[in-house]
Amino acid sequence: MPVWNIIQAVNDALRVEMRRDPRVVVMGEDVGKFGGVFRATSGLQEEFGVERVFDTPLSEGGIIGTAIGMALYGLRPVPEIQFADFIFPAFDQIVNELAKFRYRSGGEYPCKVVIRTPYGGGIRGGHYHSQSPEAYFAHTPGLKVVIPSNPYDAKGLLIAAIRDEDPVLFLEPKRVYRAARGEVPEGDYTVPLGQAKVVREGQGVTVLCYGAMVHTVMEAVDKQGAAEYDPEVIDLRTLVPLDTEAVLGSVRKTGRVVIVYEAPKTCGYGAELAALIAEKALLHLEAPIARVAGLDTPFPYTLELEYLPSPERIARAIANTARF
Amino acid sequence: MPRMSFREALNQAMCEEMERDPNVFLMGEEVGHYQGAYKVSQGMLQRFGEKRVIDTPIAECGFVGIGIGAAMVGLRPVVELMTFNFSLVAIDQIINNAAKIRQMSGGQFKIPIVIRGPGGAATMLAAQHSQSLESFFCNTPGLKVVMPSTPADAKGLLKSAIRDDDPVIFIEAELLYSEQGEVPEGEYLIPLGRGDIKRPGTDCTVVAYSKMVRLALEAARRLDKEGISVEVIDPRTLRPLDDELIFESVRKTNRLVVVQEAPPHSSFSGEVIARVQRACFDDLDAPIERVTSLDVPMPYAGHLEAMVLPDVDRVIAAIRRTLYLE
């Protein structure tokens, strides 16, 4: 089995789906001739031609609006937004049109668009190349939200997303685009949306995370001494729909929870996880739920290592929660 | 104390601030000659003239951007959005510029802008005109978010928002515009970030804001007849949140219900619960409950809209669950 990084896995997922289904098209800024700024669409235009892999102007609202129209006519567009920070000009199209079409047409117009976009900090990208906007989309009924952490999941989840009947926001952790390497099966397979994965089994503390933070959490466990508290690390993989049973099942077992996310803390996705547990499993808790998150400031340029959850901060939260 | 409507209280706040400070001005769609889509700016064009009450094109991204620019060079714009549903067209300006410029410039540029307008469901306005979008802004560092529930709060908070040096998102519930209440005259300021106990009680804390306060108070009145004493807390400012007021209440009642009109997932209510379970872990006697809209786009049909939105019965049921009475 080949050992690939996330970029190669995403590229292969697109290739597999485009070979299988002529309705799948790829579009976005520099995705065609150039193969994408991160090379995720490299070689696709050569194989599938400019009709199915095409460059767009710098106009995110236009890219997503066009994709929505194509989807309404039966295609399965996979637009790329070059950085998640640039998704806001397309926000009205995503929240008001993409998320609502299937519902308000009484199911007549499913809107099968998968928006791929790299997100997150840790690459010295400053304000406009570092944000983690997942909570905005998780808050919007009608959208699914997927964030893989490794190449195997990236390929299997992207294929599943393209085949899904609903619009999917597919956020790719760019900090580990190349650092996360692993075996990836060739050809066709899927990782079903809505299924979390236990990365490390344990009895002591449930640690909930996704995307690039899965790697930071594992560093806290393996290198910062958090293994001592026998954490159970769960990679959510799909934020919407959430694998509620996996989360609550683990919490009922350990009675202790640490939630790790790199987006701003207030009103972030981790607040939703904490609320879910406080509603459904409060009486199983032996300690208050801890959140380790991005600081509540705009994403800083020079201080990004202070802003992002570090292995040390995570290890400290695991220790404090275990000892409570 | 004079009684007036919510919209009149907002109008008074803006007029007083414009009299006080020549840098304050209002712009938005139909705020001038038409006197405001919801008549909040009634009479302001006649009073302050076309340079300070400006009708804009239907281009939210454009005029919010202009407002941010005006704020950067020292003015204090109040930008009215005809509804907050249309803020989504301008959200790049709000999230990527208004919220960040103060920090990006190392404090050189303050952004004293107020972006205000109606939000939430009215009656059968369907998926695109019924949204409660405050959670987007609450997840955006650099913004303040205010949602008043009474005419007096509307006046006192809007005046403070206009004087604040940070961008403030000020969301007014469309169905509250005609709500009447006593409003103090003249200089009446409510600090941002301070909540209010709308009804004291001892058995269960209900946190509600904007027009959900009405549901919470009605639930409290009905439960009072059964001998259940409900404390209703209105945070009024969602960001920054007066969490100490909520913590104090929960430490007294040991129970919490959060009511919001927005759908549940990744929302403001989640943030309240996340903070309370942490700060009041050893004080809670029951799992925390939430009453929210259902997790779907808002339907058009009236009976389905009623099914999606929170109602008094759902609030009562949630309170009773925290008391193990259901």
XYZ file of C-alpha atoms in Angstrom:
650
model
C 0.000 0.000 0.000
C 1.423 3.423 -0.871
C 2.437 5.799 1.904
C 0.993 9.210 1.098
C 0.450 12.588 2.693
C -2.934 14.317 2.932
C -2.406 16.260 -0.306
C -1.749 13.066 -2.245
C -4.732 11.377 -0.599
C -7.059 14.244 -1.495
C -5.706 14.273 -5.027
C -6.307 10.548 -5.361
C -9.829 10.787 -3.949
C -10.707 13.408 -6.565
C -9.168 11.251 -9.306
C -11.068 8.140 -8.181
C -14.364 9.967 -8.105
C -13.813 11.778 -11.409
C -13.001 8.500 -13.129
C -16.063 6.849 -11.622
C -18.593 9.628 -12.117
C -18.557 12.029 -15.091
C -20.708 14.469 -13.126
C -17.885 15.291 -10.733
C -16.127 18.553 -11.632
C -13.362 20.482 -9.891
C -13.189 24.264 -9.934
C -11.422 27.059 -8.105
C -8.599 29.555 -8.096
C -5.517 28.006 -9.736
C -6.815 24.447 -9.431
C -6.435 23.728 -13.149
C -3.213 24.489 -14.988
C -1.294 25.163 -11.779
C -2.753 22.221 -9.860
C -3.733 24.201 -6.771
C -1.592 26.320 -4.444
C -1.083 23.293 -2.227
C -0.957 20.936 -5.277
C -4.103 19.086 -4.225
C -5.502 19.119 -7.762
C -2.195 18.469 -9.487
C -2.511 16.556 -12.757
C -6.293 16.498 -12.773
C -6.677 18.933 -15.654
C -4.266 16.861 -17.776
C -6.340 13.752 -17.203
C -9.872 15.161 -17.272
C -9.564 18.290 -19.415
C -10.518 21.924 -18.919
C -14.241 21.183 -19.056
C -14.057 19.255 -15.784
C -11.128 20.914 -14.036
C -11.177 24.637 -14.522
C -9.678 27.801 -13.148
C -11.970 30.512 -11.848
C -11.497 34.217 -11.217
C -10.699 35.405 -7.679
C -14.362 35.531 -6.754
C -15.397 33.163 -4.012
C -19.030 34.238 -4.080
C -19.014 33.529 -7.819
C -17.262 30.160 -7.438
C -19.754 28.848 -4.897
C -22.754 30.404 -6.647
C -21.733 28.755 -9.902
C -21.178 25.431 -8.145
C -24.646 25.621 -6.608
C -26.193 26.220 -10.025
C -24.249 23.307 -11.513
C -25.394 21.058 -8.667
C -29.020 22.041 -9.203
C -28.649 20.803 -12.777
C -27.283 17.466 -11.631
C -23.518 17.879 -11.578
C -21.409 17.191 -8.491
C -19.049 20.114 -8.232
C -16.105 20.083 -5.846
C -15.053 23.740 -5.638
C -11.860 24.649 -3.824
C -11.624 27.802 -1.730
C -7.900 28.526 -1.649
C -7.830 29.318 2.089
C -10.732 28.978 4.511
C -10.131 32.631 5.418
C -11.402 33.518 1.926
C -14.684 31.683 2.366
C -16.480 34.697 3.843
C -17.206 36.455 0.518
C -19.085 33.225 -0.356
C -20.812 33.050 3.006
C -24.192 34.267 1.801
C -24.173 31.673 -0.989
C -23.261 28.923 1.470
C -25.605 29.800 4.348
C -28.564 31.196 2.434
C -28.511 29.084 -0.733
C -26.381 25.951 -0.479
C -27.572 24.959 2.992
C -31.234 25.615 2.299
C -31.959 24.513 -1.268
C -32.802 20.912 -0.583
C -35.043 21.858 2.310
C -36.922 24.698 0.727
C -37.477 22.887 -2.576
C -39.187 20.090 -0.677
C -36.344 17.759 -1.603
C -36.600 18.451 -5.341
C -33.222 20.149 -5.559
C -30.529 18.464 -3.520
C -27.413 20.569 -3.704
C -24.538 18.118 -3.862
C -21.573 20.440 -3.568
C -18.418 19.601 -1.649
C -16.438 22.711 -0.746
C -12.818 21.812 -0.044
C -10.702 24.326 1.769
C -7.481 24.321 3.807
C -7.926 25.774 7.286
C -6.036 26.393 10.495
C -2.908 27.958 11.880
C 0.676 27.041 12.508
C 2.122 28.064 9.150
C 2.888 31.688 10.038
C 0.047 32.787 7.820
C -1.157 35.705 9.936
C -4.759 36.808 10.218
C -5.945 35.908 6.771
C -4.373 32.504 6.260
C -4.841 30.841 9.642
C -8.488 30.857 10.676
C -10.622 27.890 11.703
C -14.186 28.740 10.704
C -15.826 25.358 11.321
C -18.278 26.561 13.978
C -19.973 28.946 11.541
C -20.842 26.033 9.300
C -21.637 23.600 12.096
C -24.170 26.183 13.304
C -25.898 26.277 9.910
C -28.653 23.658 9.491
C -28.417 21.898 6.123
C -24.635 21.591 5.933
C -22.374 18.710 6.849
C -18.890 19.494 8.145
C -15.944 17.122 7.760
C -12.369 17.595 8.996
C -9.918 14.740 8.429
C -6.655 14.427 10.345
C -4.734 11.897 8.263
C -4.353 10.680 4.675
C -6.445 7.503 5.013
C -9.411 9.393 6.432
C -8.940 12.317 4.040
C -9.353 10.074 1.006
C -12.161 7.931 2.405
C -14.095 10.881 3.801
C -13.719 12.973 0.642
C -15.066 10.157 -1.510
C -17.965 9.705 0.922
C -18.591 13.466 0.891
C -18.722 13.612 -2.907
C -21.273 10.775 -2.910
C -23.358 12.345 -0.145
C -26.786 13.795 -0.880
C -26.128 16.974 1.114
C -23.676 19.827 0.772
C -20.449 19.184 2.647
C -17.836 21.600 3.959
C -14.586 19.664 3.784
C -11.930 21.459 5.819
C -8.373 20.238 5.341
C -5.739 20.786 8.073
C -3.065 22.560 6.069
C -0.447 22.553 8.820
C -0.196 18.767 8.502
C -0.969 18.562 4.759
C 2.433 16.986 4.204
C 3.528 16.115 7.732
C 0.734 13.595 8.246
C 1.734 10.526 6.270
C 0.259 7.082 6.233
C -0.803 4.089 4.217
C -3.637 4.787 1.819
C -5.388 2.027 -0.128
C -5.466 2.478 -3.894
C -8.781 2.728 -5.675
C -12.194 2.987 -4.163
C -13.102 3.030 -0.461
C -15.082 5.294 1.816
C -14.989 6.373 5.422
C -18.648 6.993 6.319
C -19.587 10.494 7.409
C -20.709 10.734 11.022
C -18.344 8.161 12.490
C -15.682 9.160 14.952
C -12.514 7.135 15.442
C -10.783 6.133 18.641
C -7.148 7.017 18.027
C -5.983 5.785 21.390
C -8.045 3.699 23.769
C -7.957 4.590 27.437
C -9.882 4.613 30.675
C -8.761 7.863 32.294
C -9.835 10.967 30.381
C -11.747 11.371 27.133
C -9.948 13.777 24.799
C -12.095 15.043 21.916
C -10.323 16.586 18.941
C -10.244 16.837 15.164
C -8.036 17.952 12.296
C -4.511 19.135 13.003
C -5.187 19.073 16.753
C -5.281 15.260 16.718
C -1.528 15.353 16.130
C -0.963 17.959 18.829
C -2.982 15.871 21.279
C -0.956 12.774 20.454
C 2.207 14.779 21.048
C 0.839 15.723 24.465
C 0.168 12.057 25.151
C 3.412 10.627 23.788
C 5.914 13.375 24.607
C 4.473 15.529 27.386
C 3.611 12.816 29.848
C -0.171 12.811 29.420
C -0.084 9.052 28.751
C 0.237 8.643 32.516
C -3.474 9.518 32.813
C -4.514 6.885 30.268
C -6.432 9.207 27.943
C -8.878 7.968 25.352
C -8.299 10.123 22.278
C -11.217 10.454 19.873
C -10.838 11.982 16.417
C -14.330 13.212 15.545
C -13.612 13.286 11.785
C -17.158 14.532 11.039
C -18.387 17.520 13.091
C -21.867 17.468 11.552
C -23.445 14.992 11.868
C -21.596 14.304 15.100
C -21.046 10.761 16.289
C -22.886 11.492 19.514
C -22.783 7.910 20.742
C -19.013 7.642 20.401
C -18.606 10.848 22.428
C -21.130 10.011 25.135
C -20.064 6.356 25.334
C -16.493 7.343 26.057
C -17.552 10.032 28.551
C -19.711 7.535 30.445
C -16.665 5.285 30.688
C -14.056 7.834 31.767
C -16.173 10.491 33.521
C -13.615 13.121 32.477
C -13.363 15.214 29.330
C -10.876 17.525 27.645
C -11.938 19.172 24.382
C -9.243 20.507 22.077
C -9.857 22.852 19.145
C -7.776 25.592 17.637
C -10.603 27.970 16.680
C -11.416 30.872 18.999
C -12.743 29.441 22.247
C -15.964 31.398 22.675
C -18.892 29.900 20.825
C -16.581 27.476 19.044
C -17.332 23.877 18.205
C -15.913 22.776 21.555
C -18.675 24.714 23.319
C -21.171 22.523 21.493
C -19.389 19.369 22.639
C -19.322 20.608 26.233
C -23.009 21.501 26.065
C -23.907 18.108 24.614
C -22.111 16.342 27.445
C -23.551 18.654 30.126
C -27.037 17.921 28.775
C -26.738 14.189 28.204
C -24.056 12.883 30.558
C -23.635 15.389 33.373
C -24.307 12.828 36.069
C -21.470 10.661 34.729
C -18.902 13.428 35.082
C -16.266 13.235 37.813
C -14.708 16.577 36.836
C -15.702 19.711 34.949
C -15.157 19.563 31.221
C -11.999 21.391 30.137
C -11.595 23.205 26.854
C -8.187 23.876 25.343
C -8.740 26.215 22.430
C -7.422 29.113 20.422
C -7.321 32.309 22.428
C -10.200 34.724 22.112
C -8.355 37.167 19.889
C -8.007 37.605 16.156
C -5.377 35.140 14.932
C -1.971 36.706 15.688
C 1.015 36.697 13.384
C 3.957 36.716 15.789
C 2.320 35.006 18.756
C 0.688 32.115 16.950
C 2.419 29.484 19.046
C 0.987 31.140 22.165
C -2.422 31.324 20.499
C -2.667 27.727 19.317
C -3.208 24.890 21.803
C 0.242 23.445 22.474
C 1.112 19.922 23.601
C 2.065 21.435 26.967
C -1.290 23.192 27.434
C -3.148 20.050 26.439
C -1.065 17.841 28.738
C -1.717 20.237 31.607
C -5.479 20.154 30.983
C -5.444 16.352 30.839
C -3.508 16.178 34.106
C -5.753 18.708 35.872
C -8.899 16.960 34.702
C -7.587 13.543 35.698
C -6.548 14.736 39.148
C -9.679 16.805 39.873
C -40.835 57.965 33.173
C -42.073 58.194 29.571
C -43.408 55.056 27.900
C -42.377 54.400 24.357
C -41.880 51.622 21.853
C -38.672 49.707 21.306
C -38.213 51.452 17.939
C -38.722 54.868 19.509
C -36.163 54.054 22.185
C -33.618 53.157 19.507
C -34.467 56.342 17.626
C -34.000 58.389 20.771
C -30.640 56.754 21.480
C -29.349 57.543 18.004
C -30.692 61.105 18.015
C -29.188 61.854 21.424
C -25.823 60.489 20.372
C -25.893 62.449 17.108
C -26.704 65.634 19.017
C -23.883 64.916 21.420
C -21.174 63.936 18.945
C -20.903 65.310 15.397
C -18.866 62.253 14.382
C -21.872 59.950 14.736
C -23.856 59.339 11.555
C -26.359 56.803 10.261
C -26.392 54.995 6.957
C -28.216 52.100 5.401
C -30.916 51.079 2.982
C -33.977 53.351 3.250
C -32.879 54.955 6.531
C -33.366 58.481 5.139
C -36.218 59.450 2.858
C -38.288 56.356 3.655
C -37.631 56.875 7.401
C -36.339 53.335 7.881
C -37.758 50.016 6.715
C -39.052 49.542 10.280
C -39.321 53.271 10.995
C -36.488 53.219 13.499
C -34.917 56.284 11.872
C -38.190 58.235 11.682
C -37.534 61.967 11.410
C -33.761 61.675 11.502
C -33.107 62.839 7.935
C -35.189 65.972 8.558
C -33.385 66.596 11.811
C -29.790 65.906 10.832
C -29.691 66.332 7.051
C -28.376 64.229 4.198
C -24.732 64.303 5.255
C -25.473 62.453 8.493
C -28.420 60.267 7.524
C -27.410 58.546 4.326
C -29.428 56.297 2.048
C -27.201 53.642 0.545
C -27.553 51.347 -2.461
C -28.636 47.758 -1.837
C -25.050 46.662 -1.307
C -24.394 45.542 2.256
C -20.794 44.608 1.597
C -20.205 48.058 0.130
C -21.733 50.183 2.839
C -20.456 48.098 5.738
C -17.007 48.415 4.166
C -17.471 52.185 3.845
C -18.536 52.268 7.491
C -15.379 50.469 8.568
C -13.284 52.915 6.570
C -15.135 55.863 8.118
C -14.534 54.415 11.583
C -10.815 54.023 10.849
C -10.476 57.732 10.166
C -12.336 58.867 13.266
C -16.064 58.883 12.546
C -18.581 56.804 14.501
C -20.884 55.218 11.963
C -24.132 53.493 12.838
C -24.858 51.178 9.946
C -28.377 49.823 9.679
C -28.897 46.514 7.953
C -32.458 46.138 6.735
C -32.296 42.736 8.387
C -29.411 40.765 9.816
C -30.133 38.065 7.269
C -28.412 40.390 4.817
C -25.324 40.643 7.019
C -24.160 37.438 5.360
C -23.351 39.391 2.211
C -21.180 41.713 4.299
C -19.757 39.141 6.654
C -16.298 39.164 5.082
C -16.065 42.881 5.884
C -17.289 42.248 9.422
C -15.186 39.178 10.262
C -12.031 39.876 8.285
C -11.870 43.669 8.590
C -14.022 45.218 11.334
C -13.134 42.543 13.873
C -9.385 42.476 13.137
C -8.131 45.910 12.155
C -7.666 47.205 15.689
C -5.411 44.292 16.559
C -3.690 44.134 13.167
C -2.735 47.790 13.408
C -1.339 47.340 16.906
C -4.124 49.530 18.240
C -3.489 52.391 15.792
C -6.944 52.111 14.263
C -9.982 51.814 16.477
C -13.172 50.678 14.745
C -16.037 52.409 16.589
C -18.817 51.146 14.328
C -22.254 49.895 15.315
C -23.888 47.520 12.872
C -27.537 47.276 13.825
C -30.834 46.011 12.526
C -33.581 43.474 13.074
C -32.979 39.761 13.433
C -34.814 36.575 14.223
C -38.042 35.098 12.991
C -41.034 37.339 12.428
C -44.033 35.550 10.963
C -43.778 33.192 8.011
C -40.729 34.805 6.448
C -39.158 31.422 5.660
C -35.586 30.171 5.642
C -33.746 33.255 4.397
C -35.507 35.996 6.383
C -35.973 34.412 9.801
C -32.461 33.717 10.965
C -30.878 34.321 14.352
C -27.250 34.733 13.399
C -25.698 36.034 16.608
C -23.610 32.918 17.170
C -21.511 33.666 14.062
C -20.509 36.993 15.589
C -20.039 35.511 19.068
C -17.434 33.144 17.558
C -15.525 36.111 16.118
C -12.927 37.701 18.433
C -12.805 41.466 18.043
C -16.573 41.967 17.931
C -19.033 42.804 20.673
C -22.565 41.442 20.365
C -25.611 43.073 21.957
C -29.227 41.865 21.876
C -31.641 43.883 24.044
C -35.057 42.666 25.163
C -36.781 45.842 26.404
C -37.099 49.443 25.164
C -35.085 50.772 28.118
C -32.279 48.278 27.531
C -32.380 49.087 23.821
C -31.771 52.764 24.511
C -29.144 52.357 27.192
C -27.205 49.715 25.305
C -27.306 51.442 21.920
C -25.922 54.641 23.431
C -23.085 52.657 25.022
C -22.489 50.772 21.783
C -22.143 54.007 19.826
C -19.593 55.286 22.361
C -17.649 52.026 22.368
C -14.353 51.947 20.490
C -14.851 48.413 19.194
C -17.202 47.181 16.497
C -20.561 46.264 17.985
C -23.117 43.961 16.409
C -26.485 45.169 17.711
C -29.343 42.815 16.862
C -32.929 43.915 17.469
C -35.716 41.331 17.454
C -38.056 42.290 14.638
C -41.125 41.327 16.659
C -40.104 43.553 19.573
C -40.135 46.861 17.642
C -43.649 47.739 18.801
C -43.122 46.517 22.367
C -43.849 49.331 24.824
C -41.972 50.092 28.011
C -40.746 52.814 30.306
C -37.534 54.437 29.100
C -35.433 56.849 31.152
C -34.966 60.251 29.557
C -31.662 61.755 28.534
C -28.304 60.391 29.542
C -29.079 56.730 30.233
C -26.261 54.292 29.603
C -26.126 50.564 30.260
C -22.551 49.271 30.179
C -21.847 46.576 27.609
C -21.107 43.232 29.214
C -23.517 43.564 32.103
C -26.514 41.246 32.382
C -29.769 41.880 34.172
C -31.960 39.785 36.444
C -35.335 40.194 34.781
C -37.087 38.199 37.491
C -35.566 36.929 40.718
C -36.185 33.342 41.758
C -34.696 30.476 43.734
C -35.460 27.107 42.085
C -34.088 27.258 38.541
C -32.067 29.758 36.500
C -33.254 30.520 32.993
C -30.853 32.425 30.742
C -32.673 34.067 27.851
C -32.047 37.085 25.648
C -33.810 39.224 23.086
C -37.405 38.161 22.556
C -36.835 34.824 24.297
C -36.956 36.795 27.566
C -40.709 37.076 27.029
C -41.021 33.273 26.833
C -38.906 32.848 29.929
C -40.953 35.363 31.910
C -44.225 33.781 30.814
C -42.914 30.336 31.807
C -41.845 31.779 35.167
C -45.289 33.307 35.741
C -47.066 30.038 35.008
C -44.708 27.963 37.140
C -45.052 30.437 39.978
C -48.639 29.219 40.339
C -47.268 25.736 41.003
C -44.895 27.114 43.606
C -41.819 26.915 41.375
C -39.648 30.019 41.583
C -37.730 30.756 38.384
C -34.921 33.302 38.073
C -34.725 34.852 34.599
C -31.368 36.284 33.587
C -30.979 38.384 30.462
C -27.292 38.696 29.555
C -28.184 41.565 27.136
C -24.604 41.555 25.856
C -23.629 38.155 24.468
C -20.004 39.059 23.907
C -18.447 39.963 26.282
C -20.686 37.832 28.483
C -21.530 38.675 32.089
C -20.908 35.100 33.123
C -20.446 35.956 36.813
C -24.097 37.001 37.046
C -25.121 33.637 35.597
C -22.721 31.718 37.856
C -24.055 33.470 40.960
C -27.589 32.562 40.002
C -26.755 28.914 39.288
C -24.884 28.649 42.586
C -28.175 29.669 44.209
C -30.667 27.621 42.137
C -28.394 24.687 41.182
C -30.240 24.354 37.896
C -29.932 25.947 34.477
C -32.024 26.226 31.321
C -30.732 28.278 28.377
C -33.272 29.581 25.880
C -32.322 30.911 22.471
C -34.130 31.308 19.184
C -31.156 30.212 17.057
C -30.668 26.554 16.147
C -28.721 24.627 18.775
C -25.537 23.405 17.144
C -22.330 25.377 17.893
C -24.293 28.306 19.232
C -24.287 30.881 22.018
C -26.277 28.567 24.297
C -23.489 26.005 24.035
C -20.998 28.603 25.219
C -23.123 29.472 28.255
C -23.439 25.809 29.164
C -19.734 25.131 28.635
C -18.853 27.958 31.034
C -21.444 27.092 33.666
C -20.581 23.404 33.865
C -16.982 24.414 34.461
C -17.488 27.256 36.940
C -20.421 25.675 38.794
C -19.595 21.991 38.468
C -20.137 21.205 42.127
C -23.260 23.363 42.292
C -25.318 21.650 39.610
C -28.065 19.327 40.798
C -29.357 18.411 37.349
C -28.176 18.211 33.759
C -28.337 21.562 31.978
C -31.193 21.986 29.514
C -31.429 23.999 26.323
C -34.494 25.220 24.498
C -33.684 26.334 20.949
C -35.110 26.282 17.462
C -34.983 22.847 15.894
C -31.878 22.125 13.830
C -33.411 22.841 10.417
C -33.707 25.821 8.080
C -36.794 27.825 9.068
C -39.886 26.501 7.275
C -42.371 28.855 5.631
C -45.636 27.180 6.676
C -46.995 28.785 9.831
C -47.679 25.576 11.702
C -44.200 24.262 10.938
C -42.583 27.541 11.931
C -44.382 27.321 15.261
C -43.090 23.771 15.658
C -39.483 24.850 15.000
C -39.399 27.923 17.261
C -39.078 27.677 21.042
C -42.369 28.164 22.860
C -43.464 28.615 26.458
C -44.488 24.987 26.836
C -41.023 23.785 25.830
C -39.431 26.200 28.286
C -41.710 24.992 31.074
C -41.006 21.347 30.253
C -37.252 22.000 30.342
C -37.471 23.759 33.698
C -39.539 20.897 35.068
C -36.970 18.376 33.830
C -34.218 20.168 35.742
C -36.413 19.785 38.837
C -37.025 16.103 38.058
C -40.737 16.793 37.768
C -41.109 15.198 34.297
